[in-house]
JSON list of C-alpha atoms in Angstrom, two decimals:
[
{"chain": "A", "resi": 10, "resn": "MET", "atom": "CA", "xyz": [-105.92, 110.43, 51.19]},
{"chain": "A", "resi": 11, "resn": "GLU", "atom": "CA", "xyz": [-106.31, 112.99, 53.96]},
{"chain": "A", "resi": 12, "resn": "GLY", "atom": "CA", "xyz": [-107.27, 116.61, 53.54]},
{"chain": "A", "resi": 13, "resn": "TRP", "atom": "CA", "xyz": [-105.60, 119.52, 55.25]},
{"chain": "A", "resi": 14, "resn": "GLY", "atom": "CA", "xyz": [-107.27, 121.04, 58.32]},
{"chain": "A", "resi": 15, "resn": "GLY", "atom": "CA", "xyz": [-105.08, 124.13, 58.36]},
{"chain": "A", "resi": 16, "resn": "PRO", "atom": "CA", "xyz": [-103.71, 124.87, 61.81]},
{"chain": "A", "resi": 17, "resn": "TRP", "atom": "CA", "xyz": [-106.25, 122.58, 63.50]},
{"chain": "A", "resi": 18, "resn": "ARG", "atom": "CA", "xyz": [-105.55, 119.00, 64.64]},
{"chain": "A", "resi": 19, "resn": "GLY", "atom": "CA", "xyz": [-107.76, 116.08, 63.75]},
{"chain": "A", "resi": 20, "resn": "THR", "atom": "CA", "xyz": [-109.31, 114.38, 60.76]},
{"chain": "A", "resi": 21, "resn": "TYR", "atom": "CA", "xyz": [-112.73, 113.02, 59.84]},
{"chain": "A", "resi": 22, "resn": "PHE", "atom": "CA", "xyz": [-114.31, 110.84, 62.56]},
{"chain": "A", "resi": 23, "resn": "THR", "atom": "CA", "xyz": [-112.59, 112.73, 65.36]},
{"chain": "A", "resi": 24, "resn": "ALA", "atom": "CA", "xyz": [-113.99, 115.41, 67.65]},
{"chain": "A", "resi": 25, "resn": "LEU", "atom": "CA", "xyz": [-110.98, 117.66, 67.07]},
{"chain": "A", "resi": 26, "resn": "GLU", "atom": "CA", "xyz": [-111.18, 121.05, 65.36]},
{"chain": "A", "resi": 27, "resn": "GLY", "atom": "CA", "xyz": [-109.65, 119.78, 62.10]},
{"chain": "A", "resi": 28, "resn": "SER", "atom": "CA", "xyz": [-112.65, 117.56, 61.49]},
{"chain": "A", "resi": 29, "resn": "LEU", "atom": "CA", "xyz": [-115.29, 120.06, 62.57]},
{"chain": "A", "resi": 30, "resn": "ARG", "atom": "CA", "xyz": [-114.20, 123.13, 60.61]},
{"chain": "A", "resi": 31, "resn": "THR", "atom": "CA", "xyz": [-115.26, 122.44, 57.05]},
{"chain": "A", "resi": 32, "resn": "PRO", "atom": "CA", "xyz": [-115.59, 125.36, 54.66]},
{"chain": "A", "resi": 33, "resn": "PHE", "atom": "CA", "xyz": [-118.50, 125.50, 52.27]},
{"chain": "A", "resi": 34, "resn": "ILE", "atom": "CA", "xyz": [-120.20, 127.94, 49.93]},
{"chain": "A", "resi": 35, "resn": "MET", "atom": "CA", "xyz": [-123.92, 128.54, 49.91]},
{"chain": "A", "resi": 36, "resn": "ARG", "atom": "CA", "xyz": [-125.76, 130.26, 47.08]},
{"chain": "A", "resi": 37, "resn": "TRP", "atom": "CA", "xyz": [-129.48, 130.91, 47.09]},
{"chain": "A", "resi": 38, "resn": "PRO", "atom": "CA", "xyz": [-130.27, 134.15, 45.22]},
{"chain": "A", "resi": 39, "resn": "GLY", "atom": "CA", "xyz": [-132.87, 136.25, 46.97]},
{"chain": "A", "resi": 40, "resn": "LYS", "atom": "CA", "xyz": [-132.54, 134.28, 50.20]},
{"chain": "A", "resi": 41, "resn": "VAL", "atom": "CA", "xyz": [-128.90, 134.06, 51.28]},
{"chain": "A", "resi": 42, "resn": "PRO", "atom": "CA", "xyz": [-127.14, 137.45, 51.36]},
{"chain": "A", "resi": 43, "resn": "ALA", "atom": "CA", "xyz": [-124.51, 137.66, 48.59]},
{"chain": "A", "resi": 44, "resn": "GLY", "atom": "CA", "xyz": [-120.88, 138.22, 49.56]},
{"chain": "A", "resi": 45, "resn": "ARG", "atom": "CA", "xyz": [-121.31, 137.30, 53.20]},
{"chain": "A", "resi": 46, "resn": "VAL", "atom": "CA", "xyz": [-118.27, 135.71, 54.83]},
{"chain": "A", "resi": 47, "resn": "SER", "atom": "CA", "xyz": [-118.33, 134.14, 58.27]},
{"chain": "A", "resi": 48, "resn": "ASN", "atom": "CA", "xyz": [-116.04, 132.17, 60.56]},
{"chain": "A", "resi": 49, "resn": "GLU", "atom": "CA", "xyz": [-118.96, 130.81, 62.58]},
{"chain": "A", "resi": 50, "resn": "ILE", "atom": "CA", "xyz": [-119.15, 127.05, 63.08]},
{"chain": "A", "resi": 51, "resn": "VAL", "atom": "CA", "xyz": [-121.86, 125.01, 61.39]},
{"chain": "A", "resi": 52, "resn": "HIS", "atom": "CA", "xyz": [-121.36, 121.30, 62.00]},
{"chain": "A", "resi": 53, "resn": "VAL", "atom": "CA", "xyz": [-122.23, 118.76, 59.33]},
{"chain": "A", "resi": 54, "resn": "VAL", "atom": "CA", "xyz": [-124.94, 117.27, 61.60]},
{"chain": "A", "resi": 55, "resn": "ASP", "atom": "CA", "xyz": [-126.67, 120.68, 61.52]},
{"chain": "A", "resi": 56, "resn": "MET", "atom": "CA", "xyz": [-127.30, 120.23, 57.80]},
{"chain": "A", "resi": 57, "resn": "PHE", "atom": "CA", "xyz": [-129.68, 117.31, 58.44]},
{"chain": "A", "resi": 58, "resn": "THR", "atom": "CA", "xyz": [-131.83, 119.33, 60.82]},
{"chain": "A", "resi": 59, "resn": "THR", "atom": "CA", "xyz": [-131.63, 122.49, 58.69]},
{"chain": "A", "resi": 60, "resn": "LEU", "atom": "CA", "xyz": [-132.54, 120.75, 55.42]},
{"chain": "A", "resi": 61, "resn": "ALA", "atom": "CA", "xyz": [-135.35, 118.81, 57.11]},
{"chain": "A", "resi": 62, "resn": "HIS", "atom": "CA", "xyz": [-136.80, 122.10, 58.35]},
{"chain": "A", "resi": 63, "resn": "LEU", "atom": "CA", "xyz": [-136.37, 123.69, 54.92]},
{"chain": "A", "resi": 64, "resn": "GLY", "atom": "CA", "xyz": [-138.17, 120.79, 53.24]},
{"chain": "A", "resi": 65, "resn": "GLY", "atom": "CA", "xyz": [-141.02, 120.86, 55.75]},
{"chain": "A", "resi": 66, "resn": "ALA", "atom": "CA", "xyz": [-140.09, 117.49, 57.24]},
{"chain": "A", "resi": 67, "resn": "GLU", "atom": "CA", "xyz": [-140.16, 116.58, 60.90]},
{"chain": "A", "resi": 68, "resn": "VAL", "atom": "CA", "xyz": [-136.93, 115.66, 62.64]},
{"chain": "A", "resi": 69, "resn": "PRO", "atom": "CA", "xyz": [-137.26, 112.19, 64.21]},
{"chain": "A", "resi": 70, "resn": "GLN", "atom": "CA", "xyz": [-138.31, 112.29, 67.85]},
{"chain": "A", "resi": 71, "resn": "ASP", "atom": "CA", "xyz": [-137.58, 108.64, 68.62]},
{"chain": "A", "resi": 72, "resn": "ARG", "atom": "CA", "xyz": [-133.78, 109.12, 68.80]},
{"chain": "A", "resi": 73, "resn": "PRO", "atom": "CA", "xyz": [-131.29, 111.84, 69.72]},
{"chain": "A", "resi": 74, "resn": "ILE", "atom": "CA", "xyz": [-130.59, 114.28, 66.90]},
{"chain": "A", "resi": 75, "resn": "ASP", "atom": "CA", "xyz": [-127.57, 116.47, 67.59]},
{"chain": "A", "resi": 76, "resn": "GLY", "atom": "CA", "xyz": [-128.09, 118.91, 64.74]},
{"chain": "A", "resi": 77, "resn": "VAL", "atom": "CA", "xyz": [-129.63, 122.34, 65.20]},
{"chain": "A", "resi": 78, "resn": "ASP", "atom": "CA", "xyz": [-131.50, 124.41, 62.62]},
{"chain": "A", "resi": 79, "resn": "GLN", "atom": "CA", "xyz": [-129.10, 126.93, 61.08]},
{"chain": "A", "resi": 80, "resn": "MET", "atom": "CA", "xyz": [-131.56, 128.49, 58.61]},
{"chain": "A", "resi": 81, "resn": "PRO", "atom": "CA", "xyz": [-131.85, 131.86, 60.44]},
{"chain": "A", "resi": 82, "resn": "PHE", "atom": "CA", "xyz": [-128.04, 132.13, 60.31]},
{"chain": "A", "resi": 83, "resn": "PHE", "atom": "CA", "xyz": [-127.86, 131.15, 56.62]},
{"chain": "A", "resi": 84, "resn": "LEU", "atom": "CA", "xyz": [-130.55, 133.66, 55.70]},
{"chain": "A", "resi": 85, "resn": "GLY", "atom": "CA", "xyz": [-128.68, 136.48, 57.44]},
{"chain": "A", "resi": 86, "resn": "GLN", "atom": "CA", "xyz": [-131.34, 136.92, 60.12]},
{"chain": "A", "resi": 87, "resn": "GLN", "atom": "CA", "xyz": [-128.69, 136.55, 62.83]},
{"chain": "A", "resi": 88, "resn": "GLU", "atom": "CA", "xyz": [-124.94, 137.14, 62.94]},
{"chain": "A", "resi": 89, "resn": "ARG", "atom": "CA", "xyz": [-124.05, 134.10, 65.06]},
{"chain": "A", "resi": 90, "resn": "SER", "atom": "CA", "xyz": [-124.75, 130.48, 64.18]},
{"chain": "A", "resi": 91, "resn": "ASN", "atom": "CA", "xyz": [-126.85, 128.35, 66.50]},
{"chain": "A", "resi": 92, "resn": "ALA", "atom": "CA", "xyz": [-123.90, 126.00, 66.99]},
{"chain": "A", "resi": 93, "resn": "THR", "atom": "CA", "xyz": [-123.02, 127.05, 70.52]},
{"chain": "A", "resi": 94, "resn": "ALA", "atom": "CA", "xyz": [-126.21, 128.70, 71.70]},
{"chain": "A", "resi": 95, "resn": "SER", "atom": "CA", "xyz": [-128.55, 125.74, 71.36]},
{"chain": "A", "resi": 96, "resn": "ARG", "atom": "CA", "xyz": [-126.36, 122.66, 70.85]},
{"chain": "A", "resi": 97, "resn": "PRO", "atom": "CA", "xyz": [-127.79, 119.74, 72.79]},
{"chain": "A", "resi": 98, "resn": "THR", "atom": "CA", "xyz": [-125.47, 118.59, 75.53]},
{"chain": "A", "resi": 99, "resn": "SER", "atom": "CA", "xyz": [-124.02, 115.14, 75.19]},
{"chain": "A", "resi": 100, "resn": "PRO", "atom": "CA", "xyz": [-124.72, 112.60, 77.93]},
{"chain": "A", "resi": 101, "resn": "ILE", "atom": "CA", "xyz": [-121.05, 111.63, 77.69]},
{"chain": "A", "resi": 102, "resn": "ALA", "atom": "CA", "xyz": [-118.76, 114.16, 79.34]}
]
């Protein structure tokens, strides 16, 4: 069964917009601003890095980790996600 990516092409396991744009809801009273809506991109690989940071864990240094910490964005400390500003560049063009 495939989901619907709206007007974007692609499905899971592709690098197309339909696989990257995944809506989610975050609720953390007193931390995440209530009622905030954003169209910024947060990739699923960012959740690993973000949750590791939140839990006080170190991100492995012995392998490439593509995720970036999105906690400042989630907490409303910045309007834009870190998805484009600090995304590591892939060695494959």
